[in-house]
């Protein structure tokens, strides 16, 4: 039950107005609804805990090792400059080695107070439901040697899955596949045919051919195994590159099979792929009159360990107004990288003279919140994804920015290579094409 829903607020106002649910008493003459809700309090206390995430990104399970002990620094807040919401670099260099210091610096410091959160620790959903409780009870009963072995196999599988350098949508799709959380018709019908996911991702001829293309053989003797354990074993024993191929292959199977079936599309798979490819073969289009269009891109330099962001502003005639490149070290997550680049673009548009290179203050949620707050100051603001071909000029700036030691800004001009791409983008305008509004 969500605490802000109507039922929760009504129960609190009536039954435990000056307390919280875990400390509430049953009372005299309780209603059937309150008695039912209150009766599960013991189960909640048994399976509930505080959210405890790994601190450091990367290996070693998020734990600090080999640090110099100093009684002056006992909590995380001692390592943070609270006035600027940044890490105290001189303290990190004193306490930790170079590798751990760099990994700590990749963590975005939240500039607002966030309360500790209670979660349901019975499974990965972190939310209590009657179904989750039943599943947890069944899991507690299977404490045999096979169950322990399966848990070890699955632990290794998940550990390698989340470490893949792939987009989140592919990793989450594979997680849904192995746990049979794919929203198939059978799953929505109380899972009366439990082997549907088995068939689609393992036994179907199309799936077999796709898996064989990436070097995964589904020999006849594998069909007697449990699908989840088989996939976990195969995935764990692969090299890093093969794991990425397998994850992408299963994601492709999901896209071309399930999504097509549920949308009842009559087009062929080839046509779908061609349509998707059209997005990446599109051309840059100008904004409407009296409107400025901003394109931005980002890339990570693995050798120099720094993020390079490129931002470009153009008018309705395709003429460049300003462009700039910024460096931001200690950031390796691609999703955070793109969101921060968007915030950087909004900041430059809002106040071009400000030092926008020091915005490493929050996590993705807070960054998005900042973007929404700042864009309210503009008369109109829209944001959309475009393919590489429609953003070639900005991408070229980012590639050049990898080689430059500092940030650079141009006003109404650009490097020669970028100017050539800009002229190519303006060519349809000179031929009389007005483009489409974005």
CSV table of C-alpha atoms in Angstrom, one decimal:
chain,number,residue,atom,x,y,z
A,1,UNK,CA,0.0,0.0,0.0
A,2,UNK,CA,1.5,3.4,-1.0
A,3,UNK,CA,1.6,5.9,1.8
A,4,UNK,CA,0.2,8.7,-0.3
A,5,UNK,CA,-2.8,6.8,-1.7
A,6,UNK,CA,-6.3,7.6,-0.5
A,7,UNK,CA,-6.7,4.4,1.6
A,8,UNK,CA,-3.4,4.9,3.4
A,9,UNK,CA,-4.2,8.5,4.3
A,10,UNK,CA,-7.7,7.5,5.5
A,11,UNK,CA,-6.3,4.7,7.7
A,12,UNK,CA,-3.7,7.0,9.2
A,13,UNK,CA,-6.2,9.7,10.0
A,14,UNK,CA,-8.5,7.2,11.6
A,15,UNK,CA,-6.3,4.6,13.2
A,16,UNK,CA,-2.8,6.0,13.9
A,17,UNK,CA,-3.0,9.7,13.4
A,18,UNK,CA,0.0,10.6,15.8
A,19,UNK,CA,2.1,7.5,15.1
A,20,UNK,CA,3.3,5.4,12.2
A,21,UNK,CA,2.0,2.1,10.9
A,22,UNK,CA,4.7,-0.1,12.5
A,23,UNK,CA,3.9,1.4,15.9
A,24,UNK,CA,0.2,1.5,15.6
A,25,UNK,CA,-2.1,-0.6,17.9
A,26,UNK,CA,-5.1,-2.5,16.8
A,27,UNK,CA,-7.5,-0.7,19.1
A,28,UNK,CA,-11.0,-1.6,20.2
A,29,UNK,CA,-13.7,-2.5,17.8
A,30,UNK,CA,-11.5,-2.2,14.7
A,31,UNK,CA,-13.0,-2.4,11.2
A,32,UNK,CA,-12.4,-5.5,9.1
A,33,UNK,CA,-10.2,-3.4,6.7
A,34,UNK,CA,-8.0,-2.1,9.5
A,35,UNK,CA,-7.8,-5.6,11.2
A,36,UNK,CA,-6.6,-7.1,7.9
A,37,UNK,CA,-4.0,-4.5,7.2
A,38,UNK,CA,-2.7,-4.5,10.8
A,39,UNK,CA,-2.4,-8.3,10.8
A,40,UNK,CA,0.4,-8.2,8.3
A,41,UNK,CA,2.6,-5.9,10.4
A,42,UNK,CA,4.6,-8.8,11.8
A,43,UNK,CA,5.3,-10.1,8.3
A,44,UNK,CA,6.4,-6.6,7.2
A,45,UNK,CA,8.8,-6.3,10.1
A,46,UNK,CA,10.3,-9.7,9.4
A,47,UNK,CA,11.0,-9.0,5.7
A,48,UNK,CA,11.7,-5.3,5.8
A,49,UNK,CA,15.0,-3.6,5.9
A,50,UNK,CA,16.8,-0.3,5.0
A,51,UNK,CA,17.9,0.2,1.4
A,52,UNK,CA,21.6,-0.6,1.5
A,53,UNK,CA,23.3,-0.1,-1.9
A,54,UNK,CA,26.9,-0.7,-2.8
A,55,UNK,CA,28.9,2.5,-2.2
A,56,UNK,CA,31.6,2.3,-4.8
A,57,UNK,CA,30.9,1.5,-8.5
A,58,UNK,CA,32.9,-1.4,-10.1
A,59,UNK,CA,34.3,-4.6,-8.5
A,60,UNK,CA,34.9,-5.6,-4.9
A,61,UNK,CA,31.1,-5.4,-4.1
A,62,UNK,CA,31.2,-1.7,-3.5
A,63,UNK,CA,33.5,-1.8,-0.4
A,64,UNK,CA,36.5,0.3,0.5
A,65,UNK,CA,39.8,-1.6,1.0
A,66,UNK,CA,43.2,-0.6,2.2
A,67,UNK,CA,42.3,2.9,3.4
A,68,UNK,CA,44.4,4.9,5.9
A,69,UNK,CA,42.6,5.0,9.2
A,70,UNK,CA,42.0,8.6,10.5
A,71,UNK,CA,39.6,9.3,13.4
A,72,UNK,CA,38.8,12.7,11.9
A,73,UNK,CA,37.0,11.1,9.0
A,74,UNK,CA,34.5,8.5,10.1
A,75,UNK,CA,31.4,9.1,7.9
A,76,UNK,CA,30.8,9.9,4.3
A,77,UNK,CA,29.8,13.4,5.1
A,78,UNK,CA,33.3,14.1,6.3
A,79,UNK,CA,34.5,13.6,2.7
A,80,UNK,CA,32.1,16.1,1.2
A,81,UNK,CA,32.3,19.8,0.9
A,82,UNK,CA,28.7,20.7,2.1
A,83,UNK,CA,28.9,24.3,0.8
A,84,UNK,CA,29.5,23.3,-2.8
A,85,UNK,CA,28.1,19.7,-2.7
A,86,UNK,CA,31.4,18.3,-4.1
A,87,UNK,CA,34.0,15.7,-2.9
A,88,UNK,CA,36.9,17.0,-0.8
A,89,UNK,CA,39.6,15.9,-3.3
A,90,UNK,CA,42.5,16.6,-0.9
A,91,UNK,CA,41.0,14.3,1.7
A,92,UNK,CA,40.3,11.5,-0.8
A,93,UNK,CA,44.0,11.7,-2.0
A,94,UNK,CA,45.1,11.4,1.6
A,95,UNK,CA,42.9,8.4,2.6
A,96,UNK,CA,42.6,6.3,-0.5
A,97,UNK,CA,44.7,5.0,-3.4
A,98,UNK,CA,44.3,6.3,-6.9
A,99,UNK,CA,41.9,3.7,-8.1
A,100,UNK,CA,39.5,4.1,-5.2
A,101,UNK,CA,39.8,7.8,-5.3
A,102,UNK,CA,38.7,7.9,-9.0
A,103,UNK,CA,35.8,5.5,-8.3
A,104,UNK,CA,34.6,7.7,-5.5
A,105,UNK,CA,34.8,10.8,-7.7
A,106,UNK,CA,32.5,9.1,-10.2
A,107,UNK,CA,29.7,9.2,-7.6
A,108,UNK,CA,27.4,12.2,-8.1
A,109,UNK,CA,27.0,14.1,-4.8
A,110,UNK,CA,23.3,14.8,-4.1
A,111,UNK,CA,22.8,18.5,-3.2
A,112,UNK,CA,19.5,17.8,-1.3
A,113,UNK,CA,18.7,15.8,1.7
A,114,UNK,CA,17.3,12.3,0.9
A,115,UNK,CA,15.6,10.3,3.6
A,116,UNK,CA,16.5,6.7,4.3
A,117,UNK,CA,14.0,4.3,2.6
A,118,UNK,CA,12.6,1.1,4.0
A,119,UNK,CA,12.3,-1.7,1.4
A,120,UNK,CA,11.0,-5.2,1.2
A,121,UNK,CA,14.1,-7.4,1.2
A,122,UNK,CA,12.3,-10.6,0.1
A,123,UNK,CA,12.9,-10.0,-3.6
A,124,UNK,CA,14.2,-7.5,-6.1
A,125,UNK,CA,11.0,-5.5,-6.4
A,126,UNK,CA,11.6,-3.8,-3.0
A,127,UNK,CA,7.8,-3.5,-2.6
A,128,UNK,CA,5.7,-5.8,-0.4
A,129,UNK,CA,2.7,-7.6,-2.0
A,130,UNK,CA,0.9,-10.7,-0.9
A,131,UNK,CA,2.4,-12.5,-4.0
A,132,UNK,CA,5.9,-11.5,-3.0
A,133,UNK,CA,5.3,-12.8,0.5
A,134,UNK,CA,4.1,-16.2,-0.8
A,135,UNK,CA,7.2,-16.4,-3.1
A,136,UNK,CA,9.4,-15.7,-0.1
A,137,UNK,CA,7.8,-18.4,2.0
A,138,UNK,CA,8.3,-20.9,-0.8
A,139,UNK,CA,12.0,-19.9,-1.2
A,140,UNK,CA,12.6,-20.4,2.5
A,141,UNK,CA,11.3,-24.0,2.3
A,142,UNK,CA,13.8,-24.9,-0.5
A,143,UNK,CA,17.0,-24.9,1.6
A,144,UNK,CA,18.6,-27.9,0.0
A,145,UNK,CA,22.0,-28.3,-1.5
A,146,UNK,CA,20.5,-27.7,-5.0
A,147,UNK,CA,18.9,-24.5,-3.9
A,148,UNK,CA,22.3,-23.2,-2.6
A,149,UNK,CA,24.0,-24.2,-5.8
A,150,UNK,CA,21.3,-22.4,-7.8
A,151,UNK,CA,21.7,-19.3,-5.7
A,152,UNK,CA,25.4,-19.2,-6.3
A,153,UNK,CA,25.0,-19.6,-10.1
A,154,UNK,CA,22.4,-16.9,-10.2
A,155,UNK,CA,24.5,-14.6,-8.1
A,156,UNK,CA,27.4,-14.9,-10.6
A,157,UNK,CA,25.0,-14.4,-13.5
A,158,UNK,CA,23.5,-11.2,-12.1
A,159,UNK,CA,27.0,-9.9,-11.1
A,160,UNK,CA,28.2,-10.3,-14.7
A,161,UNK,CA,25.0,-9.0,-16.2
A,162,UNK,CA,25.0,-5.7,-14.4
A,163,UNK,CA,28.7,-5.2,-15.3
A,164,UNK,CA,28.1,-5.4,-19.0
A,165,UNK,CA,28.9,-2.2,-20.9
A,166,UNK,CA,25.4,-2.1,-22.6
A,167,UNK,CA,22.4,0.1,-22.4
A,168,UNK,CA,20.1,-0.4,-19.5
A,169,UNK,CA,17.2,-1.5,-21.7
A,170,UNK,CA,19.1,-4.5,-22.9
A,171,UNK,CA,20.3,-5.6,-19.5
A,172,UNK,CA,16.8,-5.2,-18.0
A,173,UNK,CA,15.3,-7.2,-20.8
A,174,UNK,CA,17.6,-10.1,-20.1
A,175,UNK,CA,16.8,-9.8,-16.4
A,176,UNK,CA,13.1,-10.0,-17.3
A,177,UNK,CA,13.7,-13.0,-19.6
A,178,UNK,CA,15.5,-15.1,-17.1
A,179,UNK,CA,12.9,-14.4,-14.4
A,180,UNK,CA,10.0,-15.0,-16.7
A,181,UNK,CA,8.8,-11.4,-16.1
A,182,UNK,CA,8.1,-10.8,-19.8
A,183,UNK,CA,4.5,-9.6,-20.1
A,184,UNK,CA,3.3,-12.5,-22.3
A,185,UNK,CA,-0.3,-13.4,-22.7
A,186,UNK,CA,0.2,-16.5,-20.7
A,187,UNK,CA,1.9,-14.6,-17.8
A,188,UNK,CA,-1.0,-12.2,-17.8
A,189,UNK,CA,-3.3,-15.2,-17.6
A,190,UNK,CA,-1.9,-16.4,-14.3
A,191,UNK,CA,0.9,-18.2,-16.1
A,192,UNK,CA,-1.1,-21.3,-17.0
A,193,UNK,CA,1.4,-22.2,-19.7
A,194,UNK,CA,4.8,-21.7,-17.9
A,195,UNK,CA,6.9,-22.8,-20.8
A,196,UNK,CA,6.1,-20.0,-23.3
A,197,UNK,CA,9.2,-17.9,-22.5
A,198,UNK,CA,11.1,-21.2,-22.7
A,199,UNK,CA,9.9,-21.8,-26.2
A,200,UNK,CA,10.3,-18.3,-27.6
A,201,UNK,CA,13.8,-17.7,-26.3
A,202,UNK,CA,15.2,-21.2,-26.5
A,203,UNK,CA,13.3,-23.7,-28.6
A,204,UNK,CA,11.8,-21.5,-31.4
A,205,UNK,CA,13.7,-22.0,-34.7
A,206,UNK,CA,14.1,-18.3,-35.3
A,207,UNK,CA,15.5,-17.9,-31.8
A,208,UNK,CA,17.9,-20.8,-32.4
A,209,UNK,CA,19.1,-19.3,-35.6
A,210,UNK,CA,19.8,-15.9,-33.9
A,211,UNK,CA,21.6,-17.6,-31.0
A,212,UNK,CA,23.7,-19.6,-33.4
A,213,UNK,CA,24.7,-16.5,-35.1
A,214,UNK,CA,26.4,-15.3,-31.9
A,215,UNK,CA,27.9,-18.7,-31.2
A,216,UNK,CA,25.3,-20.1,-28.7
A,217,UNK,CA,24.4,-23.7,-29.3
A,218,UNK,CA,21.1,-25.1,-27.9
A,219,UNK,CA,21.9,-28.8,-28.2
A,220,UNK,CA,19.1,-31.4,-27.6
A,221,UNK,CA,20.6,-32.4,-24.2
A,222,UNK,CA,19.9,-28.9,-22.9
A,223,UNK,CA,16.2,-29.2,-23.1
A,224,UNK,CA,15.9,-31.3,-20.0
A,225,UNK,CA,17.5,-28.5,-17.9
A,226,UNK,CA,15.9,-25.7,-16.1
A,227,UNK,CA,15.8,-22.7,-18.5
A,228,UNK,CA,16.9,-20.2,-15.8
A,229,UNK,CA,19.8,-22.2,-14.6
A,230,UNK,CA,20.9,-23.2,-18.1
A,231,UNK,CA,21.0,-19.6,-19.2
A,232,UNK,CA,22.8,-18.5,-16.0
A,233,UNK,CA,25.5,-21.2,-16.5
A,234,UNK,CA,26.0,-20.4,-20.2
A,235,UNK,CA,26.2,-16.7,-19.5
A,236,UNK,CA,28.6,-17.0,-16.6
A,237,UNK,CA,31.0,-19.2,-18.5
A,238,UNK,CA,31.3,-16.8,-21.4
A,239,UNK,CA,33.9,-14.2,-22.2
A,240,UNK,CA,32.9,-10.6,-21.7
A,241,UNK,CA,32.3,-9.9,-25.4
A,242,UNK,CA,30.2,-13.1,-25.8
A,243,UNK,CA,28.0,-12.0,-22.9
A,244,UNK,CA,27.3,-8.7,-24.6
A,245,UNK,CA,26.4,-10.6,-27.8
A,246,UNK,CA,24.0,-12.9,-26.0
A,247,UNK,CA,22.3,-10.1,-24.1
A,248,UNK,CA,21.8,-8.2,-27.4
A,249,UNK,CA,20.6,-11.3,-29.2
A,250,UNK,CA,17.9,-12.0,-26.6
A,251,UNK,CA,16.8,-8.4,-26.6
A,252,UNK,CA,16.5,-8.6,-30.4
A,253,UNK,CA,14.4,-11.8,-30.1
A,254,UNK,CA,12.1,-9.9,-27.6
A,255,UNK,CA,11.7,-6.9,-29.9
A,256,UNK,CA,11.0,-8.7,-33.2
A,257,UNK,CA,8.8,-11.4,-31.6
A,258,UNK,CA,6.8,-10.1,-28.7
A,259,UNK,CA,6.4,-6.4,-29.4
A,260,UNK,CA,5.4,-7.1,-33.0
A,261,UNK,CA,2.9,-9.7,-31.9
A,262,UNK,CA,1.3,-7.5,-29.2
A,263,UNK,CA,1.0,-4.5,-31.5
A,264,UNK,CA,-0.5,-6.8,-34.2
A,265,UNK,CA,1.7,-5.3,-36.8
A,266,UNK,CA,1.4,-6.8,-40.3
A,267,UNK,CA,4.7,-5.4,-41.6
A,268,UNK,CA,7.7,-7.6,-42.0
A,269,UNK,CA,10.7,-7.6,-39.7
A,270,UNK,CA,12.8,-6.3,-42.6
A,271,UNK,CA,10.5,-3.3,-42.9
A,272,UNK,CA,10.7,-2.7,-39.2
A,273,UNK,CA,14.4,-2.7,-39.3
A,274,UNK,CA,14.4,-0.3,-42.3
A,275,UNK,CA,12.1,2.0,-40.5
A,276,UNK,CA,14.4,2.1,-37.5
A,277,UNK,CA,17.4,2.6,-39.7
A,278,UNK,CA,15.6,5.6,-41.2
A,279,UNK,CA,15.9,7.4,-37.9
A,280,UNK,CA,19.6,7.2,-38.1
A,281,UNK,CA,19.7,8.2,-41.7
A,282,UNK,CA,17.6,11.3,-41.1
A,283,UNK,CA,19.0,14.8,-41.8
A,284,UNK,CA,19.3,17.8,-39.6
A,285,UNK,CA,16.1,19.9,-39.6
A,286,UNK,CA,16.0,23.6,-38.7
A,287,UNK,CA,13.7,25.0,-36.0
A,288,UNK,CA,10.8,27.3,-36.7
A,289,UNK,CA,11.4,31.1,-37.2
A,290,UNK,CA,12.5,33.0,-34.1
A,291,UNK,CA,13.5,29.8,-32.4
A,292,UNK,CA,17.0,28.5,-31.5
A,293,UNK,CA,17.8,24.8,-31.8
A,294,UNK,CA,20.4,23.2,-29.6
A,295,UNK,CA,22.1,19.9,-30.5
A,296,UNK,CA,24.3,18.2,-28.0
A,297,UNK,CA,26.4,15.0,-27.8
A,298,UNK,CA,28.8,13.4,-25.4
A,299,UNK,CA,31.5,10.8,-25.4
A,300,UNK,CA,33.9,9.3,-22.9
A,301,UNK,CA,37.6,9.1,-23.4
A,302,UNK,CA,38.7,5.8,-21.9
A,303,UNK,CA,42.4,6.8,-21.9
A,304,UNK,CA,42.2,10.2,-20.4
A,305,UNK,CA,39.2,9.2,-18.1
A,306,UNK,CA,37.2,12.2,-18.9
A,307,UNK,CA,33.8,13.1,-20.3
A,308,UNK,CA,33.6,15.4,-23.3
A,309,UNK,CA,30.4,17.3,-24.0
A,310,UNK,CA,29.7,19.2,-27.2
A,311,UNK,CA,26.9,21.8,-27.4
A,312,UNK,CA,25.8,23.7,-30.6
A,313,UNK,CA,23.2,26.4,-31.1
A,314,UNK,CA,21.7,27.2,-34.6
A,315,UNK,CA,18.9,29.4,-35.8
A,316,UNK,CA,16.1,28.8,-38.3
A,317,UNK,CA,18.4,29.5,-41.2
A,318,UNK,CA,20.9,26.9,-40.1
A,319,UNK,CA,23.5,29.5,-39.2
A,320,UNK,CA,25.7,28.8,-36.1
A,321,UNK,CA,25.2,31.1,-33.1
A,322,UNK,CA,27.6,29.4,-30.6
A,323,UNK,CA,29.2,26.1,-29.9
A,324,UNK,CA,31.4,24.9,-27.1
A,325,UNK,CA,33.1,21.8,-25.7
A,326,UNK,CA,33.3,21.0,-22.0
A,327,UNK,CA,35.4,18.4,-20.1
A,328,UNK,CA,34.0,16.6,-17.0
A,329,UNK,CA,36.2,13.9,-15.4
A,330,UNK,CA,35.0,11.2,-13.1
A,331,UNK,CA,31.9,10.1,-15.0
A,332,UNK,CA,31.7,6.7,-16.8
A,333,UNK,CA,28.0,6.0,-16.8
A,334,UNK,CA,26.5,6.7,-20.3
A,335,UNK,CA,23.0,7.5,-19.1
A,336,UNK,CA,24.2,10.0,-16.5
A,337,UNK,CA,26.6,11.4,-19.1
A,338,UNK,CA,23.7,12.2,-21.6
A,339,UNK,CA,21.5,13.6,-18.9
A,340,UNK,CA,24.2,15.9,-17.6
A,341,UNK,CA,25.0,17.1,-21.1
A,342,UNK,CA,21.3,18.1,-21.5
A,343,UNK,CA,21.6,20.1,-18.3
A,344,UNK,CA,24.8,21.6,-19.5
A,345,UNK,CA,23.0,22.7,-22.7
A,346,UNK,CA,20.2,24.3,-20.7
A,347,UNK,CA,22.7,26.1,-18.5
A,348,UNK,CA,24.6,27.5,-21.4
A,349,UNK,CA,21.3,28.7,-23.1
A,350,UNK,CA,20.2,30.2,-19.8
A,351,UNK,CA,23.5,32.0,-18.9
A,352,UNK,CA,26.3,31.6,-21.5
A,353,UNK,CA,28.8,33.4,-19.3
A,354,UNK,CA,28.4,31.1,-16.3
A,355,UNK,CA,30.9,28.4,-15.4
A,356,UNK,CA,28.8,25.4,-16.3
A,357,UNK,CA,31.6,22.9,-15.9
A,358,UNK,CA,31.1,22.6,-12.2
A,359,UNK,CA,27.6,21.1,-12.2
A,360,UNK,CA,28.6,17.7,-10.9
A,361,UNK,CA,26.3,17.9,-7.8
A,362,UNK,CA,23.5,15.3,-8.0
A,363,UNK,CA,22.3,12.1,-9.3
A,364,UNK,CA,20.1,11.5,-12.4
A,365,UNK,CA,16.8,12.2,-10.7
A,366,UNK,CA,18.0,15.5,-9.3
A,367,UNK,CA,19.6,16.5,-12.6
A,368,UNK,CA,16.3,15.9,-14.5
A,369,UNK,CA,14.5,17.9,-11.8
A,370,UNK,CA,16.9,20.8,-12.3
A,371,UNK,CA,16.3,20.6,-16.1
A,372,UNK,CA,12.6,20.8,-15.6
A,373,UNK,CA,12.9,23.7,-13.3
A,374,UNK,CA,15.2,25.7,-15.5
A,375,UNK,CA,13.3,25.1,-18.7
A,376,UNK,CA,10.2,26.8,-17.2
A,377,UNK,CA,12.0,30.1,-17.8
A,378,UNK,CA,11.9,29.6,-21.6
A,379,UNK,CA,8.8,30.5,-23.6
A,380,UNK,CA,8.9,27.1,-25.3
A,381,UNK,CA,11.1,24.0,-24.8
A,382,UNK,CA,11.1,20.6,-26.5
A,383,UNK,CA,13.5,17.8,-26.3
A,384,UNK,CA,13.8,14.8,-28.7
A,385,UNK,CA,16.2,12.1,-29.8
A,386,UNK,CA,17.8,12.3,-33.2
A,387,UNK,CA,20.1,9.9,-35.0
A,388,UNK,CA,23.8,10.3,-35.5
A,389,UNK,CA,23.4,11.6,-39.1
A,390,UNK,CA,21.1,14.4,-37.9
A,391,UNK,CA,23.6,15.4,-35.2
A,392,UNK,CA,26.9,14.9,-37.2
A,393,UNK,CA,28.2,18.4,-36.5
A,394,UNK,CA,28.0,18.2,-32.8
A,395,UNK,CA,29.4,14.7,-32.8
A,396,UNK,CA,32.4,16.0,-34.8
A,397,UNK,CA,32.9,18.6,-32.1
A,398,UNK,CA,32.9,16.0,-29.4
A,399,UNK,CA,35.5,13.8,-31.2
A,400,UNK,CA,37.7,16.9,-31.6
A,401,UNK,CA,37.1,17.8,-28.0
A,402,UNK,CA,38.7,14.5,-26.9
A,403,UNK,CA,42.1,15.8,-28.2
A,404,UNK,CA,41.9,19.3,-26.7
A,405,UNK,CA,43.3,19.7,-23.1
A,406,UNK,CA,40.7,22.4,-22.1
A,407,UNK,CA,37.2,23.6,-22.9
A,408,UNK,CA,36.7,25.8,-25.9
A,409,UNK,CA,34.0,28.2,-27.1
A,410,UNK,CA,33.2,29.6,-30.6
A,411,UNK,CA,30.8,32.4,-31.4
A,412,UNK,CA,29.3,32.5,-35.0
A,413,UNK,CA,32.1,30.3,-36.3
A,414,UNK,CA,33.4,26.8,-36.0
A,415,UNK,CA,36.5,24.7,-36.9
A,416,UNK,CA,36.9,24.0,-40.6
A,417,UNK,CA,35.7,20.3,-40.5
A,418,UNK,CA,32.6,21.3,-38.5
A,419,UNK,CA,31.9,24.2,-41.0
A,420,UNK,CA,31.9,21.7,-43.8
A,421,UNK,CA,29.2,19.6,-42.1
A,422,UNK,CA,27.2,22.8,-41.3
A,423,UNK,CA,27.2,23.7,-45.0
A,424,UNK,CA,26.0,20.3,-45.8
A,425,UNK,CA,23.1,20.6,-43.3
A,426,UNK,CA,22.1,24.0,-44.8
A,427,UNK,CA,22.1,22.7,-48.4
A,428,UNK,CA,18.4,21.6,-48.3
A,429,UNK,CA,17.5,25.0,-46.9
A,430,UNK,CA,19.2,26.7,-49.9
A,431,UNK,CA,17.2,24.4,-52.2
A,432,UNK,CA,13.9,25.6,-50.7
A,433,UNK,CA,13.2,22.9,-48.1
A,434,UNK,CA,11.9,24.4,-44.8
A,435,UNK,CA,12.3,21.3,-42.7
A,436,UNK,CA,10.1,20.1,-39.9
A,437,UNK,CA,9.4,21.6,-36.6
A,438,UNK,CA,10.8,19.8,-33.6
